[in-house]
Tab-separated table of C-alpha atoms in Angstrom:
chain	number	residue	atom	x	y	z
A	1	UNK	CA	66.558	99.746	114.830
A	2	UNK	CA	68.463	101.108	111.776
A	3	UNK	CA	67.650	100.122	108.269
A	4	UNK	CA	70.683	98.661	106.842
A	5	UNK	CA	71.461	98.200	103.037
A	6	UNK	CA	72.791	95.331	101.601
A	7	UNK	CA	75.931	96.180	99.828
A	8	UNK	CA	77.519	93.694	97.253
A	9	UNK	CA	80.744	91.835	98.155
A	10	UNK	CA	83.123	90.184	95.749
A	11	UNK	CA	84.997	87.195	96.943
A	12	UNK	CA	87.490	87.713	99.668
A	13	UNK	CA	89.537	84.316	99.200
A	14	UNK	CA	93.044	86.125	98.352
A	15	UNK	CA	95.048	89.003	99.853
A	16	UNK	CA	94.406	90.756	95.929
A	17	UNK	CA	90.518	90.083	96.875
A	18	UNK	CA	90.982	92.320	99.758
A	19	UNK	CA	92.902	95.146	98.364
A	20	UNK	CA	90.357	95.122	95.422
A	21	UNK	CA	87.280	95.268	98.449
A	22	UNK	CA	89.479	98.024	100.081
A	23	UNK	CA	89.624	99.984	97.047
A	24	UNK	CA	85.745	99.706	96.255
A	25	UNK	CA	84.860	100.803	99.770
A	26	UNK	CA	87.370	104.056	99.002
A	27	UNK	CA	85.863	104.897	95.979
A	28	UNK	CA	82.758	104.631	97.621
A	29	UNK	CA	83.522	106.939	100.348
A	30	UNK	CA	85.302	109.621	98.163
A	31	UNK	CA	82.309	109.845	95.936
A	32	UNK	CA	80.032	110.034	98.959
A	33	UNK	CA	78.041	106.944	98.701
A	34	UNK	CA	79.257	105.851	101.818
A	35	UNK	CA	79.157	107.285	105.168
A	36	UNK	CA	82.718	107.436	106.647
A	37	UNK	CA	82.769	106.159	109.561
A	38	UNK	CA	81.301	102.744	107.968
A	39	UNK	CA	83.687	103.003	105.329
A	40	UNK	CA	86.545	102.958	108.022
A	41	UNK	CA	84.573	100.168	110.115
A	42	UNK	CA	84.630	97.720	106.461
A	43	UNK	CA	88.273	99.000	105.696
A	44	UNK	CA	89.285	97.857	109.255
A	45	UNK	CA	87.497	94.645	108.852
A	46	UNK	CA	89.226	93.834	105.256
A	47	UNK	CA	92.745	94.890	106.448
A	48	UNK	CA	92.191	92.235	109.523
A	49	UNK	CA	91.244	89.423	106.930
A	50	UNK	CA	94.163	90.873	104.636
A	51	UNK	CA	96.877	90.152	107.704
A	52	UNK	CA	94.804	86.664	108.363
A	53	UNK	CA	95.204	85.535	104.773
A	54	UNK	CA	99.129	86.923	104.736
A	55	UNK	CA	100.074	84.639	107.616
A	56	UNK	CA	98.261	81.967	106.491
A	57	UNK	CA	100.283	82.283	103.341
A	58	UNK	CA	103.601	82.632	105.198
A	59	UNK	CA	103.059	79.649	107.404
A	60	UNK	CA	102.591	77.530	104.230
A	61	UNK	CA	105.649	78.905	102.852
A	62	UNK	CA	107.467	78.076	106.057
A	63	UNK	CA	105.997	74.806	106.415
A	64	UNK	CA	107.055	73.901	102.728
A	65	UNK	CA	110.554	75.352	103.329
A	66	UNK	CA	110.710	73.172	107.092
A	67	UNK	CA	109.910	69.965	104.779
A	68	UNK	CA	112.881	70.812	102.271
A	69	UNK	CA	115.433	71.278	104.636
A	70	UNK	CA	114.360	67.618	106.321
A	71	UNK	CA	115.313	65.909	103.049
């Protein structure tokens, strides 16, 4: 079994947080601190999380607009 290094991850509660983390992964790959395959895997997961947050945000806005239309 391979030993995994602990990686510090910042908060991931907002779209901006996810973008910051993707940028961190990119810098680690460019500097050679992170293997390209592992960096790609992390970036893909972060992208999925960002997309989920975007959909949630759109749903909230749509709900508000629909509620305003009912008034």
